[in-house]
PDB file of C-alpha atoms and ligand atoms in Angstrom:
ATOM      1  CA  MET B   6      84.258  60.397 100.890  1.00  0.00           C
ATOM      2  CA  PHE B   7      82.449  62.473 103.386  1.00  0.00           C
ATOM      3  CA  ILE B   8      82.417  66.133 102.351  1.00  0.00           C
ATOM      4  CA  LEU B   9      83.003  68.997 104.664  1.00  0.00           C
ATOM      5  CA  PRO B  10      79.546  70.798 104.629  1.00  0.00           C
ATOM      6  CA  ASN B  11      79.303  74.514 103.896  1.00  0.00           C
ATOM      7  CA  LEU B  12      77.911  76.801 106.426  1.00  0.00           C
ATOM      8  CA  ASN B  13      74.507  78.251 105.853  1.00  0.00           C
ATOM      9  CA  TYR B  14      75.512  81.770 106.662  1.00  0.00           C
ATOM     10  CA  ALA B  15      78.415  84.024 106.022  1.00  0.00           C
ATOM     11  CA  PHE B  16      81.518  83.619 108.017  1.00  0.00           C
ATOM     12  CA  ASP B  17      80.906  87.153 109.692  1.00  0.00           C
ATOM     13  CA  ALA B  18      77.008  86.511 110.411  1.00  0.00           C
ATOM     14  CA  LEU B  19      77.581  85.308 113.881  1.00  0.00           C
ATOM     15  CA  GLU B  20      79.696  88.445 115.165  1.00  0.00           C
ATOM     16  CA  PRO B  21      79.967  89.697 117.513  1.00  0.00           C
ATOM     17  CA  VAL B  22      79.236  86.373 119.565  1.00  0.00           C
ATOM     18  CA  ILE B  23      81.755  84.520 117.241  1.00  0.00           C
ATOM     19  CA  SER B  24      84.130  86.322 115.195  1.00  0.00           C
ATOM     20  CA  SER B  25      84.788  85.686 111.553  1.00  0.00           C
ATOM     21  CA  ARG B  26      88.339  84.705 112.349  1.00  0.00           C
ATOM     22  CA  THR B  27      87.225  81.956 114.790  1.00  0.00           C
ATOM     23  CA  LEU B  28      84.563  80.663 112.423  1.00  0.00           C
ATOM     24  CA  HIS B  29      87.038  80.339 109.568  1.00  0.00           C
ATOM     25  CA  LEU B  30      89.637  78.425 111.605  1.00  0.00           C
ATOM     26  CA  HIS B  31      87.101  76.314 113.268  1.00  0.00           C
ATOM     27  CA  HIS B  32      85.326  75.360 109.998  1.00  0.00           C
ATOM     28  CA  ASP B  33      88.111  75.634 107.338  1.00  0.00           C
ATOM     29  CA  LYS B  34      90.901  73.899 109.718  1.00  0.00           C
ATOM     30  CA  HIS B  35      89.594  72.139 112.588  1.00  0.00           C
ATOM     31  CA  HIS B  36      86.359  70.599 110.992  1.00  0.00           C
ATOM     32  CA  ALA B  37      88.074  70.161 107.778  1.00  0.00           C
ATOM     33  CA  ALA B  38      91.008  68.129 109.525  1.00  0.00           C
ATOM     34  CA  TYR B  39      88.340  65.835 111.306  1.00  0.00           C
ATOM     35  CA  VAL B  40      86.699  65.061 107.903  1.00  0.00           C
ATOM     36  CA  LYS B  41      90.005  64.465 106.240  1.00  0.00           C
ATOM     37  CA  ALA B  42      91.135  62.113 109.026  1.00  0.00           C
ATOM     38  CA  LEU B  43      87.830  60.341 108.721  1.00  0.00           C
ATOM     39  CA  ASN B  44      88.031  59.662 104.988  1.00  0.00           C
ATOM     40  CA  GLU B  45      91.683  58.517 105.396  1.00  0.00           C
ATOM     41  CA  GLN B  46      90.396  55.736 107.774  1.00  0.00           C
ATOM     42  CA  LEU B  47      87.422  54.881 105.710  1.00  0.00           C
ATOM     43  CA  GLU B  48      88.220  54.809 102.060  1.00  0.00           C
ATOM     44  CA  PRO B  49      86.993  53.517  99.925  1.00  0.00           C
ATOM     45  CA  VAL B  50      83.458  54.136 101.213  1.00  0.00           C
ATOM     46  CA  LYS B  51      80.096  53.016  99.834  1.00  0.00           C
ATOM     47  CA  SER B  52      77.522  55.861  99.166  1.00  0.00           C
ATOM     48  CA  ASP B  53      74.815  54.251 101.448  1.00  0.00           C
ATOM     49  CA  TRP B  54      77.175  54.377 104.460  1.00  0.00           C
ATOM     50  CA  THR B  55      75.723  56.749 107.069  1.00  0.00           C
ATOM     51  CA  LEU B  56      77.998  58.603 109.388  1.00  0.00           C
ATOM     52  CA  GLU B  57      75.743  57.631 112.325  1.00  0.00           C
ATOM     53  CA  ALA B  58      76.445  53.983 111.521  1.00  0.00           C
ATOM     54  CA  VAL B  59      80.005  54.513 111.269  1.00  0.00           C
ATOM     55  CA  ILE B  60      79.965  56.338 114.739  1.00  0.00           C
ATOM     56  CA  ARG B  61      77.992  53.396 116.492  1.00  0.00           C
ATOM     57  CA  ASP B  62      79.984  50.720 114.997  1.00  0.00           C
ATOM     58  CA  ALA B  63      83.285  52.486 115.896  1.00  0.00           C
ATOM     59  CA  ALA B  64      82.030  52.883 119.398  1.00  0.00           C
ATOM     60  CA  LYS B  65      80.912  49.237 119.818  1.00  0.00           C
ATOM     61  CA  ALA B  66      84.328  48.058 118.337  1.00  0.00           C
ATOM     62  CA  GLU B  67      86.196  50.594 120.523  1.00  0.00           C
ATOM     63  CA  ASN B  68      88.023  51.863 117.600  1.00  0.00           C
ATOM     64  CA  HIS B  69      88.958  54.989 119.350  1.00  0.00           C
ATOM     65  CA  LYS B  70      90.756  56.720 116.463  1.00  0.00           C
ATOM     66  CA  LEU B  71      88.021  56.226 113.959  1.00  0.00           C
ATOM     67  CA  PHE B  72      85.266  57.205 116.657  1.00  0.00           C
ATOM     68  CA  ASN B  73      86.979  60.451 117.386  1.00  0.00           C
ATOM     69  CA  SER B  74      87.246  61.336 113.603  1.00  0.00           C
ATOM     70  CA  ALA B  75      83.679  60.271 112.814  1.00  0.00           C
ATOM     71  CA  ALA B  76      82.023  61.882 116.082  1.00  0.00           C
ATOM     72  CA  GLN B  77      84.003  65.038 115.619  1.00  0.00           C
ATOM     73  CA  THR B  78      82.889  65.362 111.883  1.00  0.00           C
ATOM     74  CA  TRP B  79      79.110  64.728 112.958  1.00  0.00           C
ATOM     75  CA  ASN B  80      79.360  67.124 115.943  1.00  0.00           C
ATOM     76  CA  HIS B  81      80.614  70.018 114.030  1.00  0.00           C
ATOM     77  CA  SER B  82      78.157  69.380 111.226  1.00  0.00           C
ATOM     78  CA  PHE B  83      75.542  69.541 113.769  1.00  0.00           C
ATOM     79  CA  CYS B  84      76.555  72.451 115.670  1.00  0.00           C
ATOM     80  CA  TRP B  85      76.751  74.784 112.598  1.00  0.00           C
ATOM     81  CA  LEU B  86      72.919  73.931 112.090  1.00  0.00           C
ATOM     82  CA  ALA B  87      72.302  74.513 115.772  1.00  0.00           C
ATOM     83  CA  MET B  88      73.240  78.287 115.252  1.00  0.00           C
ATOM     84  CA  SER B  89      71.408  81.068 113.494  1.00  0.00           C
ATOM     85  CA  PRO B  90      72.500  84.515 112.719  1.00  0.00           C
ATOM     86  CA  ILE B  91      68.989  85.475 113.594  1.00  0.00           C
ATOM     87  CA  ARG B  92      68.219  85.784 117.280  1.00  0.00           C
ATOM     88  CA  GLU B  93      65.186  83.789 118.151  1.00  0.00           C
ATOM     89  CA  GLN B  94      63.018  82.584 120.957  1.00  0.00           C
ATOM     90  CA  PRO B  95      61.738  78.999 121.418  1.00  0.00           C
ATOM     91  CA  ALA B  96      58.138  78.665 120.497  1.00  0.00           C
ATOM     92  CA  GLY B  97      55.297  76.074 120.532  1.00  0.00           C
ATOM     93  CA  ALA B  98      55.658  72.820 121.929  1.00  0.00           C
ATOM     94  CA  LEU B  99      59.491  73.301 122.669  1.00  0.00           C
ATOM     95  CA  ALA B 100      58.833  76.610 124.693  1.00  0.00           C
ATOM     96  CA  MET B 101      56.176  74.731 126.766  1.00  0.00           C
ATOM     97  CA  ALA B 102      58.513  71.717 127.352  1.00  0.00           C
ATOM     98  CA  ILE B 103      61.352  74.307 128.466  1.00  0.00           C
ATOM     99  CA  ASP B 104      58.758  75.739 130.896  1.00  0.00           C
ATOM    100  CA  ASN B 105      57.658  72.342 132.182  1.00  0.00           C
ATOM    101  CA  THR B 106      61.284  70.986 132.731  1.00  0.00           C
ATOM    102  CA  PHE B 107      63.346  74.121 133.668  1.00  0.00           C
ATOM    103  CA  GLY B 108      60.768  76.664 134.762  1.00  0.00           C
ATOM    104  CA  GLY B 109      61.480  78.951 131.841  1.00  0.00           C
ATOM    105  CA  LEU B 110      64.113  79.776 129.408  1.00  0.00           C
ATOM    106  CA  ALA B 111      66.090  81.886 132.086  1.00  0.00           C
ATOM    107  CA  TYR B 112      66.464  78.829 134.271  1.00  0.00           C
ATOM    108  CA  LEU B 113      67.445  76.786 131.278  1.00  0.00           C
ATOM    109  CA  LYS B 114      70.290  79.183 130.480  1.00  0.00           C
ATOM    110  CA  LYS B 115      71.434  78.928 134.007  1.00  0.00           C
ATOM    111  CA  VAL B 116      71.631  75.097 133.976  1.00  0.00           C
ATOM    112  CA  PHE B 117      73.138  75.288 130.318  1.00  0.00           C
ATOM    113  CA  VAL B 118      76.080  77.764 131.367  1.00  0.00           C
ATOM    114  CA  ASP B 119      76.621  76.162 134.776  1.00  0.00           C
ATOM    115  CA  ASN B 120      77.065  72.666 133.267  1.00  0.00           C
ATOM    116  CA  GLY B 121      79.480  73.981 130.566  1.00  0.00           C
ATOM    117  CA  THR B 122      81.218  76.065 132.832  1.00  0.00           C
ATOM    118  CA  GLY B 123      82.000  73.195 135.365  1.00  0.00           C
ATOM    119  CA  HIS B 124      82.667  70.781 132.420  1.00  0.00           C
ATOM    120  CA  PHE B 125      86.448  69.862 132.890  1.00  0.00           C
ATOM    121  CA  GLY B 126      88.449  69.931 129.568  1.00  0.00           C
ATOM    122  CA  SER B 127      87.176  69.674 125.940  1.00  0.00           C
ATOM    123  CA  GLY B 128      83.937  68.357 124.909  1.00  0.00           C
ATOM    124  CA  TRP B 129      80.311  69.222 123.872  1.00  0.00           C
ATOM    125  CA  LEU B 130      77.241  70.778 125.803  1.00  0.00           C
ATOM    126  CA  TRP B 131      73.855  69.624 124.373  1.00  0.00           C
ATOM    127  CA  LEU B 132      70.287  70.333 125.020  1.00  0.00           C
ATOM    128  CA  VAL B 133      68.709  66.729 124.521  1.00  0.00           C
ATOM    129  CA  ALA B 134      64.928  65.188 124.587  1.00  0.00           C
ATOM    130  CA  ASP B 135      63.966  61.682 125.166  1.00  0.00           C
ATOM    131  CA  ARG B 136      61.129  59.894 123.606  1.00  0.00           C
ATOM    132  CA  ALA B 137      58.535  61.319 125.977  1.00  0.00           C
ATOM    133  CA  GLY B 138      59.745  64.925 125.199  1.00  0.00           C
ATOM    134  CA  LYS B 139      61.656  65.392 128.469  1.00  0.00           C
ATOM    135  CA  LEU B 140      64.478  67.796 128.129  1.00  0.00           C
ATOM    136  CA  ALA B 141      67.925  67.507 129.688  1.00  0.00           C
ATOM    137  CA  VAL B 142      71.254  69.303 129.371  1.00  0.00           C
ATOM    138  CA  ARG B 143      74.125  66.850 129.014  1.00  0.00           C
ATOM    139  CA  SER B 144      77.908  67.485 128.539  1.00  0.00           C
ATOM    140  CA  THR B 145      80.128  65.012 126.692  1.00  0.00           C
ATOM    141  CA  HIS B 146      83.866  64.605 126.785  1.00  0.00           C
ATOM    142  CA  ASP B 147      86.331  65.113 123.778  1.00  0.00           C
ATOM    143  CA  ALA B 148      84.672  63.605 120.720  1.00  0.00           C
ATOM    144  CA  ASP B 149      81.827  61.818 122.677  1.00  0.00           C
ATOM    145  CA  ASP B 150      78.235  62.429 121.378  1.00  0.00           C
ATOM    146  CA  THR B 151      74.549  61.684 122.273  1.00  0.00           C
ATOM    147  CA  LEU B 152      74.344  59.252 119.227  1.00  0.00           C
ATOM    148  CA  THR B 153      75.717  56.415 121.378  1.00  0.00           C
ATOM    149  CA  GLN B 154      73.296  56.954 124.022  1.00  0.00           C
ATOM    150  CA  THR B 155      69.976  55.262 123.310  1.00  0.00           C
ATOM    151  CA  ASP B 156      66.561  57.212 123.485  1.00  0.00           C
ATOM    152  CA  LEU B 157      68.173  60.633 123.376  1.00  0.00           C
ATOM    153  CA  THR B 158      67.758  63.123 120.493  1.00  0.00           C
ATOM    154  CA  PRO B 159      70.246  66.178 120.418  1.00  0.00           C
ATOM    155  CA  LEU B 160      68.259  69.479 119.875  1.00  0.00           C
ATOM    156  CA  LEU B 161      71.164  71.940 120.243  1.00  0.00           C
ATOM    157  CA  VAL B 162      75.081  71.773 120.897  1.00  0.00           C
ATOM    158  CA  CYS B 163      77.789  74.243 121.850  1.00  0.00           C
ATOM    159  CA  ASP B 164      81.385  73.355 121.376  1.00  0.00           C
ATOM    160  CA  LEU B 165      83.198  73.639 124.544  1.00  0.00           C
ATOM    161  CA  TRP B 166      86.637  72.993 123.017  1.00  0.00           C
ATOM    162  CA  GLU B 167      89.047  76.184 123.394  1.00  0.00           C
ATOM    163  CA  HIS B 168      89.286  76.435 119.666  1.00  0.00           C
ATOM    164  CA  ALA B 169      85.809  77.235 119.633  1.00  0.00           C
ATOM    165  CA  TYR B 170      86.124  80.443 121.821  1.00  0.00           C
ATOM    166  CA  TYR B 171      89.743  81.240 122.843  1.00  0.00           C
ATOM    167  CA  LEU B 172      90.471  83.800 120.231  1.00  0.00           C
ATOM    168  CA  ASP B 173      87.239  85.715 121.104  1.00  0.00           C
ATOM    169  CA  TYR B 174      86.943  85.100 125.102  1.00  0.00           C
ATOM    170  CA  GLN B 175      90.221  83.735 126.120  1.00  0.00           C
ATOM    171  CA  ASN B 176      89.639  81.832 129.216  1.00  0.00           C
ATOM    172  CA  ASP B 177      86.150  83.161 129.968  1.00  0.00           C
ATOM    173  CA  ARG B 178      84.279  80.166 128.961  1.00  0.00           C
ATOM    174  CA  LYS B 179      81.421  81.376 130.905  1.00  0.00           C
ATOM    175  CA  GLY B 180      81.094  84.646 129.089  1.00  0.00           C
ATOM    176  CA  PHE B 181      81.177  82.697 125.944  1.00  0.00           C
ATOM    177  CA  LEU B 182      78.343  80.390 126.903  1.00  0.00           C
ATOM    178  CA  GLU B 183      76.164  83.233 128.170  1.00  0.00           C
ATOM    179  CA  ALA B 184      76.388  85.111 124.893  1.00  0.00           C
ATOM    180  CA  TRP B 185      76.157  81.947 122.960  1.00  0.00           C
ATOM    181  CA  PHE B 186      72.978  80.919 124.692  1.00  0.00           C
ATOM    182  CA  ASP B 187      71.265  84.470 124.234  1.00  0.00           C
ATOM    183  CA  ALA B 188      71.837  84.752 120.568  1.00  0.00           C
ATOM    184  CA  MET B 189      73.115  81.709 118.818  1.00  0.00           C
ATOM    185  CA  PRO B 190      70.517  78.893 119.286  1.00  0.00           C
ATOM    186  CA  ASP B 191      68.538  77.992 116.117  1.00  0.00           C
ATOM    187  CA  TRP B 192      65.361  77.379 118.140  1.00  0.00           C
ATOM    188  CA  GLN B 193      63.625  76.421 114.808  1.00  0.00           C
ATOM    189  CA  PHE B 194      66.142  73.703 114.181  1.00  0.00           C
ATOM    190  CA  ALA B 195      65.764  72.708 117.885  1.00  0.00           C
ATOM    191  CA  ALA B 196      62.062  72.530 117.509  1.00  0.00           C
ATOM    192  CA  GLN B 197      62.329  70.063 114.600  1.00  0.00           C
ATOM    193  CA  GLN B 198      64.680  67.825 116.576  1.00  0.00           C
ATOM    194  CA  PHE B 199      62.192  68.016 119.357  1.00  0.00           C
ATOM    195  CA  ALA B 200      59.329  66.874 117.348  1.00  0.00           C
ATOM    196  CA  ALA B 201      61.576  63.976 115.731  1.00  0.00           C
ATOM    197  CA  ALA B 202      62.533  62.791 119.343  1.00  0.00           C
ATOM    198  CA  GLN B 203      58.856  62.071 119.737  1.00  0.00           C
ATOM    199  CA  LYS B 204      58.618  60.357 116.400  1.00  0.00           C
ATOM    200  CA  ARG B 205      56.872  63.361 114.558  1.00  0.00           C
ATOM    201  CA  GLY B 206      59.301  63.699 111.624  1.00  0.00           C
ATOM    202  CA  VAL B 207      62.906  62.502 111.168  1.00  0.00           C
ATOM    203  CA  PRO B 208      65.819  63.864 113.242  1.00  0.00           C
ATOM    204  CA  TRP B 209      68.824  65.267 111.302  1.00  0.00           C
ATOM    205  CA  HIS B 210      71.074  63.148 109.560  1.00  0.00           C
ATOM    206  CA  HIS B 211      74.627  63.718 108.383  1.00  0.00           C
ATOM    207  CA  PRO B 212      74.877  63.976 104.547  1.00  0.00           C
ATOM    208  CA  LEU B 213      75.806  60.794 103.058  1.00  0.00           C
ATOM    209  CA  PRO B 214      79.357  60.154 101.494  1.00  0.00           C
ATOM    210  CA  GLU B 215      80.053  60.869  97.958  1.00  0.00           C
ATOM    211  CA  VAL B 216      81.321  58.160  95.930  1.00  0.00           C
ATOM    212  CA  GLU B 217      84.265  59.047  93.622  1.00  0.00           C
ATOM    213  CA  MET B 218      83.149  58.432  90.097  1.00  0.00           C
ATOM    214  CA  LYS B 219      85.295  55.858  88.056  1.00  0.00           C
ATOM    215  CA  LYS B 220      86.837  57.438  84.842  1.00  0.00           C
ATOM    216  CA  SER B 221      84.754  56.578  81.953  1.00  0.00           C
ATOM    217  CA  ARG B 222      86.406  54.607  79.189  1.00  0.00           C
ATOM    218  CA  ALA B 223      83.343  55.147  76.996  1.00  0.00           C
ATOM    219  CA  GLY B 224      83.864  56.657  73.522  1.00  0.00           C
TER     220      GLY B 224
HETATM  221 MN1  MN3 T 301      85.404  72.413 117.451  1.00  0.00          MN
END
């Protein structure tokens, strides 16, 4: 079965941008529920099943229920890693690409916030790169991700579902996105993904499922 990944930081580490209460509910309830629903549809799973393959197969087969559970599991696992309690600035090749594509971090922020504010309903807001290292901001609806789009590697993602921000920001999605962009992105993680997009390294993959051990009758 797929396991709910632990966070790499304390639940209050993202305050004041994301409260401990929001993060607890988001990880312990919302994300956990997607993982549970995924496992209920998949069992028994083999240890070599990748979640990426499950997502792509479900999309191809138009199995919407499985796709939603699998993609929401993946998207949340990715979104925890795309955030850091340490406020960072992009550096190196990624910073250069941001300058080349957007004319600087301030304009990328404007494109990112405008896209997410204008996105109708639930979904995800992504910074992606193609194989040539060209950056773009994309939003996807509901559980949809960038894995089913060829030639795109996600660098960052922000959850646009109301459960991600409503306790802290109520209806002010724009305020949430501005605060998120200034403080939350893990630009080192994004830089690794950016290098992988151009075949320098391997992009992040979801942890493999754990196979339940059969009870030993030995002895
Ligand atoms: Mn969520």
